[in-house]
Coordinates of C-alpha atoms in Angstrom, one line a residue:
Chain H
X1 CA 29.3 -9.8 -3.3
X2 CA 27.1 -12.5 -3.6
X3 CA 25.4 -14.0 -6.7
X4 CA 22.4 -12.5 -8.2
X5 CA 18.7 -13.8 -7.0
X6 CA 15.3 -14.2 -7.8
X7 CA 12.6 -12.5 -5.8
X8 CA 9.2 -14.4 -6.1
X9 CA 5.9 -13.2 -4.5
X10 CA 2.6 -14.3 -4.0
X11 CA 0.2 -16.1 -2.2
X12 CA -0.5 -20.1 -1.7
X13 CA 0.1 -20.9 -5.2
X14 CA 3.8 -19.8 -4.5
X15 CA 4.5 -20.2 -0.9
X16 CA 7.3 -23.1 -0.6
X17 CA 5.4 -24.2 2.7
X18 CA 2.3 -24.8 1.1
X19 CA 2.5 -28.2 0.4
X20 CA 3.2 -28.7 4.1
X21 CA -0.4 -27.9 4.9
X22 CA -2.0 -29.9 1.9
X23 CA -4.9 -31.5 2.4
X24 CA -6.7 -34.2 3.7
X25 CA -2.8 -34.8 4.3
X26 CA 1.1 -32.7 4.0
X27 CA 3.0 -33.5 1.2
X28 CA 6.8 -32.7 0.2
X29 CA 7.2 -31.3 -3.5
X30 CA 8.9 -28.4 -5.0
X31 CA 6.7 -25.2 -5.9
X32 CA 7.3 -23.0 -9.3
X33 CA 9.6 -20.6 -8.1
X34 CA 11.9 -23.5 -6.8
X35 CA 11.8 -25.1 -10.4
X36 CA 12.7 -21.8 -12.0
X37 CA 15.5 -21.2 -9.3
X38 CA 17.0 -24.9 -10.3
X39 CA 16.6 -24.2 -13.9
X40 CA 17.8 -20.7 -13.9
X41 CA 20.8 -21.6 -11.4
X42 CA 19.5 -18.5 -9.0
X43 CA 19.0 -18.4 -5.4
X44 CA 15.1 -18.2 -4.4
X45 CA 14.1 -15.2 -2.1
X46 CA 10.4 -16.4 -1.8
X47 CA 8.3 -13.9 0.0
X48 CA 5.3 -15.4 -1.0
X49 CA 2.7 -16.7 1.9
X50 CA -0.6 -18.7 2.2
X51 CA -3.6 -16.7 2.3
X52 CA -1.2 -13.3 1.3
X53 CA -3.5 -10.4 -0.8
X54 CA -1.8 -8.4 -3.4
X55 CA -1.3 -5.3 -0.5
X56 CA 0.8 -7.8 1.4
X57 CA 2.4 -9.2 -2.2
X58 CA 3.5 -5.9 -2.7
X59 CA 5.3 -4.9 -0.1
X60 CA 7.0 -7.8 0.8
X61 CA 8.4 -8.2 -3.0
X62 CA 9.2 -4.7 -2.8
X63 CA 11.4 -5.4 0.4
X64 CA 13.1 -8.7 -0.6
X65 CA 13.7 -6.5 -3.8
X66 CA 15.7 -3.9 -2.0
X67 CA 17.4 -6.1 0.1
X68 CA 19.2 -8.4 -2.1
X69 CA 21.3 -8.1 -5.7
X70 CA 18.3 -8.9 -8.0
X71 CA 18.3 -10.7 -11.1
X72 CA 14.6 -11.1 -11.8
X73 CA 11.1 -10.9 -9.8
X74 CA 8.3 -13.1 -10.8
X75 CA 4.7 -12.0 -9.2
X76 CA 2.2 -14.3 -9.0
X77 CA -0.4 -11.9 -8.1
X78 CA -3.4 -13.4 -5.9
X79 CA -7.4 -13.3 -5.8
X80 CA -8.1 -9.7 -6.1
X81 CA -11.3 -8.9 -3.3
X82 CA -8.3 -10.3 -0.3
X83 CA -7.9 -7.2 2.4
X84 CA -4.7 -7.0 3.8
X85 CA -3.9 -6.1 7.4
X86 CA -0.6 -4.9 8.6
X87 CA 0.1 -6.4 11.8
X88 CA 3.1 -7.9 14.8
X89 CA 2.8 -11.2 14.1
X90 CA 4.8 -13.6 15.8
X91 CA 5.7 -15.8 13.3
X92 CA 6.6 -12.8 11.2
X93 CA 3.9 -13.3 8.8
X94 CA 3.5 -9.6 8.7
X95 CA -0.2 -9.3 7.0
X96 CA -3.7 -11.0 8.4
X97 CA -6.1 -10.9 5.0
X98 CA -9.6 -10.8 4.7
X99 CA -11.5 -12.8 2.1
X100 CA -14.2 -10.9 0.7
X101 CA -14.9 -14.2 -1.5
X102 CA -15.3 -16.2 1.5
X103 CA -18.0 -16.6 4.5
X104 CA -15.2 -16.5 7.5
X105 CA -11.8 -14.7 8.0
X106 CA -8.9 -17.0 6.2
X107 CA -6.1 -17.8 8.3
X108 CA -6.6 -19.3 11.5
X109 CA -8.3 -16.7 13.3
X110 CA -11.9 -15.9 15.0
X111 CA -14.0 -16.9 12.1
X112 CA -17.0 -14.2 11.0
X113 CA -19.8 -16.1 10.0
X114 CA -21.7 -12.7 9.5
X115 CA -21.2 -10.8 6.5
X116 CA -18.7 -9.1 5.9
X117 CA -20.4 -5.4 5.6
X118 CA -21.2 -5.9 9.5
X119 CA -17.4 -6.6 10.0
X120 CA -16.5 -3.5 8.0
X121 CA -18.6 -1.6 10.2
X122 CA -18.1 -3.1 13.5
X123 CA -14.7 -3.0 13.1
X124 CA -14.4 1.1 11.5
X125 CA -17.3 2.8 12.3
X126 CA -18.5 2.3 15.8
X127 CA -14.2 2.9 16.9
X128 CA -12.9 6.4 18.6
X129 CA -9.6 6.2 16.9
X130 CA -11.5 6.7 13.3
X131 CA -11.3 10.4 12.1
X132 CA -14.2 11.1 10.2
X133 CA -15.2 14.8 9.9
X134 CA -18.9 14.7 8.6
X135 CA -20.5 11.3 7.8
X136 CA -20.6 9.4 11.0
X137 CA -23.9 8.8 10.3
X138 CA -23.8 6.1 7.6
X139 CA -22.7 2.3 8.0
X140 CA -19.7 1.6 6.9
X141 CA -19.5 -1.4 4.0
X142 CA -16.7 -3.7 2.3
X143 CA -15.2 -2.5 -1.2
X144 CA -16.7 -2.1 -4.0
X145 CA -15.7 -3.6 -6.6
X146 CA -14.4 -0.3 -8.4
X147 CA -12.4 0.6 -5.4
X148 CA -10.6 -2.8 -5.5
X149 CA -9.8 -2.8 -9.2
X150 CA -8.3 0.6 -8.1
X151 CA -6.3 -0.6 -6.0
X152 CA -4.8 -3.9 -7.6
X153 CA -4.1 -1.9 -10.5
X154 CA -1.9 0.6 -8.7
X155 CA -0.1 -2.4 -6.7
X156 CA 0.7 -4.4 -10.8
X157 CA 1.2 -1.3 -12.0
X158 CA 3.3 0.2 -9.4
X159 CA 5.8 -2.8 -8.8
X160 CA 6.2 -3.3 -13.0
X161 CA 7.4 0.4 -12.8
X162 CA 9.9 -0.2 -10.2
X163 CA 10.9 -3.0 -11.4
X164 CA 11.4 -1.0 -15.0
X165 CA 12.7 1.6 -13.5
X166 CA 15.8 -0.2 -11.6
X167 CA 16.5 -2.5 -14.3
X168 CA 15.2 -5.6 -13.3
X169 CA 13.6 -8.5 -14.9
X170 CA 9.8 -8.9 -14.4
X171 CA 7.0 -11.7 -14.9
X172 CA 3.8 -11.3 -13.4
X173 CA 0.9 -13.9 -13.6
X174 CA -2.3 -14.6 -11.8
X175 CA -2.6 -17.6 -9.6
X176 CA -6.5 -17.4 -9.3
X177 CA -9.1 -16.2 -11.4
X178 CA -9.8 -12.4 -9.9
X179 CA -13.8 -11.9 -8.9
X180 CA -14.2 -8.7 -11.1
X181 CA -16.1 -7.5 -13.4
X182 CA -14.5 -7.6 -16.8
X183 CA -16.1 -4.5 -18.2
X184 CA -15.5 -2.8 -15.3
X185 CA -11.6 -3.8 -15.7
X186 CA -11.2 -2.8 -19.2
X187 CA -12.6 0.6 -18.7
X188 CA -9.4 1.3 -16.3
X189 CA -7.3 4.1 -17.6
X190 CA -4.2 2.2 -17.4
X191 CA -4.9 -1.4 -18.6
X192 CA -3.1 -1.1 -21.9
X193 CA -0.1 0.2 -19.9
X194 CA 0.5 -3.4 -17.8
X195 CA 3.4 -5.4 -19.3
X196 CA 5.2 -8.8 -18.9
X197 CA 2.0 -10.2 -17.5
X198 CA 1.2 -13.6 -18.8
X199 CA -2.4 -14.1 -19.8
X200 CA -3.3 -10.3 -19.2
X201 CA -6.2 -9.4 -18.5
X202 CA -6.5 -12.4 -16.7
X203 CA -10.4 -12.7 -17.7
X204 CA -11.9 -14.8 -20.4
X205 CA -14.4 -12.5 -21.2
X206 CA -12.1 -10.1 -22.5
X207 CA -9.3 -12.1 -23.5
X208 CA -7.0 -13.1 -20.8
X209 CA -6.3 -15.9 -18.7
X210 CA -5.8 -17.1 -15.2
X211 CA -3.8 -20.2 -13.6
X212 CA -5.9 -21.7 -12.0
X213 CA -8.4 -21.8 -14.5
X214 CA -6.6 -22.2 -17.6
X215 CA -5.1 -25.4 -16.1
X216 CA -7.6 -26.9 -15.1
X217 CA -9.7 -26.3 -18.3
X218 CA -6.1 -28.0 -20.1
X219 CA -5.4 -30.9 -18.0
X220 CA -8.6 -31.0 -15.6
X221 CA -8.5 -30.8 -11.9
X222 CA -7.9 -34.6 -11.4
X223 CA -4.3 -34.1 -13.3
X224 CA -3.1 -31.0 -11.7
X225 CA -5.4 -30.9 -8.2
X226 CA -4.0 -31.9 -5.0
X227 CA -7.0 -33.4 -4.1
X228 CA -10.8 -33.8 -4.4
X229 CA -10.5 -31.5 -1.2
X230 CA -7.6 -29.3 -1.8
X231 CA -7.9 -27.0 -5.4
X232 CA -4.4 -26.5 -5.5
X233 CA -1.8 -27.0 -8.0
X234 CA 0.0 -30.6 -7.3
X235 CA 3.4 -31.5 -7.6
X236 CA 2.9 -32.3 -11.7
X237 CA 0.8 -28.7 -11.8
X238 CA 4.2 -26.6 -10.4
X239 CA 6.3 -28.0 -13.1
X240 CA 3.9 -27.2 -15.7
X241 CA 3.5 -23.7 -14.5
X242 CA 7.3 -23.6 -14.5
X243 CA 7.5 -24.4 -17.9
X244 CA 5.1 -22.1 -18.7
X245 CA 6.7 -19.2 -17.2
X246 CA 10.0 -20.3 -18.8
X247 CA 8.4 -20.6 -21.7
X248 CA 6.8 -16.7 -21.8
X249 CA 10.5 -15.4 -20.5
X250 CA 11.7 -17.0 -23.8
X251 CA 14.5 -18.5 -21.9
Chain G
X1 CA -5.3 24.3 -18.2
X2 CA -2.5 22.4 -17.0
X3 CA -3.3 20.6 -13.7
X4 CA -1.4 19.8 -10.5
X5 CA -2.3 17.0 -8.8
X6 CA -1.5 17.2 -4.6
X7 CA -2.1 14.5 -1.8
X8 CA -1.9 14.7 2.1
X9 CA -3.8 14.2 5.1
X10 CA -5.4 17.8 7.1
X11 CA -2.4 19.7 6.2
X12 CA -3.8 19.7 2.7
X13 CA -6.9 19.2 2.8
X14 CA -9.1 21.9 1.2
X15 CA -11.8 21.0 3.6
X16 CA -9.6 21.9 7.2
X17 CA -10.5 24.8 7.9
X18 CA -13.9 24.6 8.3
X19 CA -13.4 22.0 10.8
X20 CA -10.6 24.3 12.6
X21 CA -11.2 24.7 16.7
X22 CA -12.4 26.6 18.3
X23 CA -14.2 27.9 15.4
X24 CA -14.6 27.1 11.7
X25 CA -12.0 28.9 9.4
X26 CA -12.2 29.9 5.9
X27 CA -9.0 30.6 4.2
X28 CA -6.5 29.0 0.9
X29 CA -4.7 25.9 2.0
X30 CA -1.0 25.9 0.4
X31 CA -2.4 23.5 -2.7
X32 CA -4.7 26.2 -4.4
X33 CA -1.8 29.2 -2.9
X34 CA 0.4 27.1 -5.3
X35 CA -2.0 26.7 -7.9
X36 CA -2.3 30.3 -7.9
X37 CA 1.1 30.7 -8.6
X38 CA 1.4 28.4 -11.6
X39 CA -1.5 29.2 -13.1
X40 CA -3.0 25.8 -12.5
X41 CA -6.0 23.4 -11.7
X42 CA -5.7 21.8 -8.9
X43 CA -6.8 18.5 -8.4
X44 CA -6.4 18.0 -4.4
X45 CA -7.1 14.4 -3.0
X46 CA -5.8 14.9 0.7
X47 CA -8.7 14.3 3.0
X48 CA -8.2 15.1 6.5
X49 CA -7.2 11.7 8.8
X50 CA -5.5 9.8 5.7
X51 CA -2.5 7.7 6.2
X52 CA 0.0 7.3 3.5
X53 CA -1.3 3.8 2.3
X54 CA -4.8 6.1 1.8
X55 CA -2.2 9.1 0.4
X56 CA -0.6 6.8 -2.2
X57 CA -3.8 5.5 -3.7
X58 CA -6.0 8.6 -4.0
X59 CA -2.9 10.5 -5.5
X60 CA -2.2 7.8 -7.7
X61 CA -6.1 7.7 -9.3
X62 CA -6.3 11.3 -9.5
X63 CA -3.0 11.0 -11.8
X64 CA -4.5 8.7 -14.3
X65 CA -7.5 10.2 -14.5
X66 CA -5.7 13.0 -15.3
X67 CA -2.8 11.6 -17.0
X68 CA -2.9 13.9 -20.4
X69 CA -2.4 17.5 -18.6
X70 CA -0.5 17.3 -15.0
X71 CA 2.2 19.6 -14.4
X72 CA 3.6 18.4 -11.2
X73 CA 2.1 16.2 -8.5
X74 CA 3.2 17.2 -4.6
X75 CA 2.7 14.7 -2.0
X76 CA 2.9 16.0 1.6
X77 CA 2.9 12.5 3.7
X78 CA 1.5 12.1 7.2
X79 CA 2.4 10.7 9.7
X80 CA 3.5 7.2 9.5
X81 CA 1.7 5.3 12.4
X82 CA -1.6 5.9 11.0
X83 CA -3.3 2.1 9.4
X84 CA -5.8 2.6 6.4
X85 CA -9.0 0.6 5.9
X86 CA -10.7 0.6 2.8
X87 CA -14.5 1.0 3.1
X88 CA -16.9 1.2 0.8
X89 CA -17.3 5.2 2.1
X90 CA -13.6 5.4 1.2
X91 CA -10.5 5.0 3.4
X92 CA -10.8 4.9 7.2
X93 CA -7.9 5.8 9.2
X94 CA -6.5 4.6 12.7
X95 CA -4.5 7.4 13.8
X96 CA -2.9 6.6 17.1
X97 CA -0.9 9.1 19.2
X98 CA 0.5 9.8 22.4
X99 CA -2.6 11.9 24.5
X100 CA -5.2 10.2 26.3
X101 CA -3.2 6.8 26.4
X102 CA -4.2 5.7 23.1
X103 CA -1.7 3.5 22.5
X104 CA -2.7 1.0 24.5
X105 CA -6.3 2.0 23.3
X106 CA -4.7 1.0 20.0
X107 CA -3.4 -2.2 21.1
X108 CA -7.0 -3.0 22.0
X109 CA -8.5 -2.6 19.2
X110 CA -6.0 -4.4 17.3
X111 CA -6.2 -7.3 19.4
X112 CA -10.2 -7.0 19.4
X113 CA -10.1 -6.9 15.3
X114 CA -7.4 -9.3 14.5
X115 CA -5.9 -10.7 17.9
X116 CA -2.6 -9.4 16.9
X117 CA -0.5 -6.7 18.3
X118 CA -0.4 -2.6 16.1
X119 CA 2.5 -2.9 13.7
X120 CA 6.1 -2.3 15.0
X121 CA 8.6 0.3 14.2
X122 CA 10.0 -1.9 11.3
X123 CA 7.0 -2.5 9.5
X124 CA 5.8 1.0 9.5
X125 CA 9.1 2.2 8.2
X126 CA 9.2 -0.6 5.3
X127 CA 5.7 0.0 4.6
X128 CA 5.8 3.8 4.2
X129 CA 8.9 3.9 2.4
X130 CA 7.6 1.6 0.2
X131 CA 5.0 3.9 -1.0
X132 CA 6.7 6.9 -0.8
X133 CA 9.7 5.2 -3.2
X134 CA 7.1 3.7 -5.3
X135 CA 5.2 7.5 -6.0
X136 CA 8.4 8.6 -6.7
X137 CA 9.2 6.1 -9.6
X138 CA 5.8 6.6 -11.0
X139 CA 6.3 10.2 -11.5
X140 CA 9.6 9.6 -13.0
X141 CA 8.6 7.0 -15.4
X142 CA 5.5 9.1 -16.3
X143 CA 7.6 12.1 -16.9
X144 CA 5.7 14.1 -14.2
X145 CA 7.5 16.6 -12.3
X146 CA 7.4 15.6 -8.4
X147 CA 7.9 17.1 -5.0
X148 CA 7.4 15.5 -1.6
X149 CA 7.5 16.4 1.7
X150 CA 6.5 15.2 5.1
X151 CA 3.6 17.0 6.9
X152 CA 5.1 16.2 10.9
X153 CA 7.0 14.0 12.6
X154 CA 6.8 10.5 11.0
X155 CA 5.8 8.3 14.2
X156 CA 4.4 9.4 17.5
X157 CA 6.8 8.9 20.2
X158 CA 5.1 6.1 21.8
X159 CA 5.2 3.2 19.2
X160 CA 6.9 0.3 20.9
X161 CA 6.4 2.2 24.1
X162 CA 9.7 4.6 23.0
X163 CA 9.3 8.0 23.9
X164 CA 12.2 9.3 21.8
X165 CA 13.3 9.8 18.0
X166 CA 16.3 8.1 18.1
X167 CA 15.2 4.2 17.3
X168 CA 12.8 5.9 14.1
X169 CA 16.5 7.9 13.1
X170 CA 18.7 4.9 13.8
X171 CA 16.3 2.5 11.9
X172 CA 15.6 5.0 9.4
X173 CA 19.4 5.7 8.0
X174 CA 19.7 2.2 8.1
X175 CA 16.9 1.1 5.5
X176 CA 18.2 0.4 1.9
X177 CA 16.1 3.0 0.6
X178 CA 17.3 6.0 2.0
X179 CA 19.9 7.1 0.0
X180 CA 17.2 6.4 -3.2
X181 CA 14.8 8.9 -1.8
X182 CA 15.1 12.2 -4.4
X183 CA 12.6 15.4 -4.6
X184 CA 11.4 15.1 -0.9
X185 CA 11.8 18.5 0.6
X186 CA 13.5 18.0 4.2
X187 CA 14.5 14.7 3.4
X188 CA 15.1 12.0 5.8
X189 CA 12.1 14.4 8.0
X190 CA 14.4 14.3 11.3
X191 CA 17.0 16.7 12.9
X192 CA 18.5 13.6 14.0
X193 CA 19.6 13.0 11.0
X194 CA 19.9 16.1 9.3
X195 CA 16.4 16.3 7.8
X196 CA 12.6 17.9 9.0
X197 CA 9.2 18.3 7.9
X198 CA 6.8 20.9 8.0
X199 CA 6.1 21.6 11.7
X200 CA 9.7 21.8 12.4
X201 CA 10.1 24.3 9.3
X202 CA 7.3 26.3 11.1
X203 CA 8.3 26.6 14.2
X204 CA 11.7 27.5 13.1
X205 CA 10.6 30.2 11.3
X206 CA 7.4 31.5 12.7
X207 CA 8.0 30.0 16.8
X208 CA 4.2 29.0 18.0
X209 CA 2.5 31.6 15.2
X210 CA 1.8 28.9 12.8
X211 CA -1.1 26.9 15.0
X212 CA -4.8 27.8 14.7
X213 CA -5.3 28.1 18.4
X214 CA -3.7 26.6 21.5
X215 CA -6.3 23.8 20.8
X216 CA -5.7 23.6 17.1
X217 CA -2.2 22.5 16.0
X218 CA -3.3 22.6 12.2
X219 CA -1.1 25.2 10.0
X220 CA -3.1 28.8 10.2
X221 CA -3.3 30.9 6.9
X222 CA -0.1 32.9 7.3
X223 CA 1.4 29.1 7.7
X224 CA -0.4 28.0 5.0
X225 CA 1.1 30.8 3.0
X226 CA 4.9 30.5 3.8
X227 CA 4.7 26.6 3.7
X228 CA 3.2 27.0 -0.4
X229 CA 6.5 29.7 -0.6
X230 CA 8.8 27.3 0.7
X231 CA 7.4 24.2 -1.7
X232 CA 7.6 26.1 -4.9
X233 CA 10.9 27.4 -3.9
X234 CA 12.2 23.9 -3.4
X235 CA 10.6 22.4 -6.1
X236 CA 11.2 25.4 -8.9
X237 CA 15.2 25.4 -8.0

């Protein structure tokens, strides 16, 4: 049987293509996971894609997980107000995700330069194949805010149980600071229950930390930036981050 | 009072019967028959419509909101084809099926929304399994007695255009997660493969006696009845 592995998930700050689609030009340099593979001596499962929500990070962690020997999973978990989408994609990307945080659709799809509420209820309401027994009536709207803590929570939650559960390794992190309300997060009944999460509860306000923030505030985006374009971690940034998560595994 | 917390789609939702055809119904859904016979609250999140994405989530709040006090949580999942969309108003549901040629109705409005093609066969398994393991685990690692069940067939015989069981069976036994599936009542849900779910317990037992109406193929209240005997059975052995 072969070796043990590492299943990573997340979105852009973790996807091994990324740097491919850098801008205002691609570049060739190793992402996190990739460090932590070579340092570690593991084989890389790296589900992670560009523009993935925490839906999508979910269950395609949770798939790699069962279908491979597992040594440890690392999550970076993404922006929290991202909708996922299941869908047949061609290039097998499995998930089409809505920004909430942005003015058009990410990926490289029609862009929806209304708001997003009008999407919501373009897209559900006015649509036969939506059951609704007795409030056709009202216009359908994104999230709230509430609902999407809701959900994230059960995703961390749920993958740090089965991860428990079937003895497995676990580090989560977040890769961008999560558009929440902190006292809205800290009233969850189950945020003293998430574990192995660096910088939990990932908001400064109530004492947690983010990557993308916390590294920049440290080094500034100039250091760790890939550009004055492109926000994300550069080639130096991945090796730090690396460190870092070596660093909270004690290893 | 000790609490049991339930999830489903119009198989257990409290609500159904007033929304029954041709007329409105009034009568216990297997939920509070169970409750009954335990002596418990019951906290029931199934809305009519839901998919098991929608399932997972609502089931999942209700048990830590009630996380001091819950005596079992049952989870009847429906059918797997059907997409959730979280609204503000609460989950939306696509729920495509055979009649009235909906699935290419479905692959319309998929393409109009995201210019991609409905989901395969694949993904829906992976998916649904994935939440059904995952409510599973919870329970355990919370220490909270759990039963499961599936409400019907898992997907309409038209996804990917096949109009028989056999691809869902043969892809079913096949997934890694089969074998890890525990407390689920008719377990893997197809006579293919040695399992069912509800419907097929109903009309084994009771022929076509268990439907509302002609019109209506919701569970009546005799069905609701024998399908709350036959989950406390299972789940009390």
């Amino acid at each position: 049987m072969s070796a043990k592995k590492i299943i990573v998930g997340g979105c852009s700050f973790t996807d091994k293509n990324y740097p491919k689609f850098a801008k205002p030009k691609p570049l060739d340099f190793k992402m996190w996971p990739e460090h932590i593979g070579s340092m570690l001596n593991k084989e890389v499962i790296n589900t992670a894609r560009c523009g993935y929500g925490n839906q999508a990070i979910y269950h395609q962690t949770l798939k790699a997980i069962m279908n491979n020997r597992v040594d440890h999973v690392f999550v970076m978990w993404t922006c929290w107000i991202r909708q996922d989408f299941l869908i047949n994609d061609a290039d097998k990307r499995d998930y089409i995700t809505l920004d909430l945080g942005l003015k058009h659709k990410v990926n490289d799809l029609r862009e929806y330069r209304f708001n997003h509420d009008e999407w919501y209820d373009n897209s559900f309401n006015k649509n036969w194949l939506v059951v609704d027994y007795n409030d056709k009536d009202i216009v359908l709207k994104q999230p709230t805010i509430k609902q999407i803590i809701d959900t994230n929570m059960n995703y961390i939650y749920s993958m740090q149980t089965i991860c428990e559960k079937l003895n497995i390794g676990y580090t989560a992190c977040q890769s961008l600071k999560p558009k929440i309300d902190p006292f809205v997060l800290i009233e969850h009944p189950y945020i003293e229950k998430i574990k192995n999460f660096m910088g939990w509860p990932m908001l400064e306000k109530i004492g947690g930390w983010s990557f993308d923030k916390s590294l920049k505030e440290k080094y500034g985006h100039d250091y760790i930036g890939v550009s004055s374009c492109d926000g994300h971690p550069n080639e130096k940034a991945h090796k730090i981050i690396a460190h870092k998560i070596m660093e909270y595994m004690n290893v | 009072m000790s609490k049991i917390i339930v999830g489903g789609c119009s198989f257990t939702d409290k609500h159904m019967p007033k929304f029954a055809k041709p007329k409105p119904l009034d009568y216990k859904m297997w939920p509070e028959i169970i409750g009954e016979m335990k002596n418990c609250e019951v906290i029931n999140t199934a809305r009519s419509g839901f998919g098991n994405q929608a399932i997972y989530h609502e089931t999942l709040r209700a048990i830590w909101n009630n996380i001091d006090n819950i005596e079992h949580v049952y989870v009847m999942w429906s059918e797997w084809a059907r997409q959730d969309f979280l609204t503000e108003a609460g989950y939306r549901t696509v729920i495509p099926r055979l009649e009235n040629d909906e699935y290419k109705k479905t692959q319309a409005f998929y393409q109009r929304t995201w210019s991609r093609p409905f989901p395969n066969m694949q993904q829906l398994i992976d998916t649904n399994i994935n939440y059904i393991y995952s409510m599973q685990i919870i329970c355990k690692n919370l220490g909270i007695k759990y039963t499961a069940v599936q409400a019907m067939k898992p997907v309409p015989q038209f996804v990917e255009n096949v109009f028989l069981d056999t691809p869902f069976a043969y892809k079913i036994i096949r997934h890694p997660l089969i074998e890890k599936i525990d407390n689920f009542m008719g377990w893997p849900m197809l006579d293919h493969v040695g399992g069912y779910n509800i419907v097929d317990l109903c009309n084994l037992s009771m022929g076509s006696s268990w439907r509302i109406s002609i019109e209506d193929a919701h569970p009546n209240e005799k069905a609701q009845r024998f399908i709350a005997s036959k989950i406390h059975e299972y789940s009390t052995k």
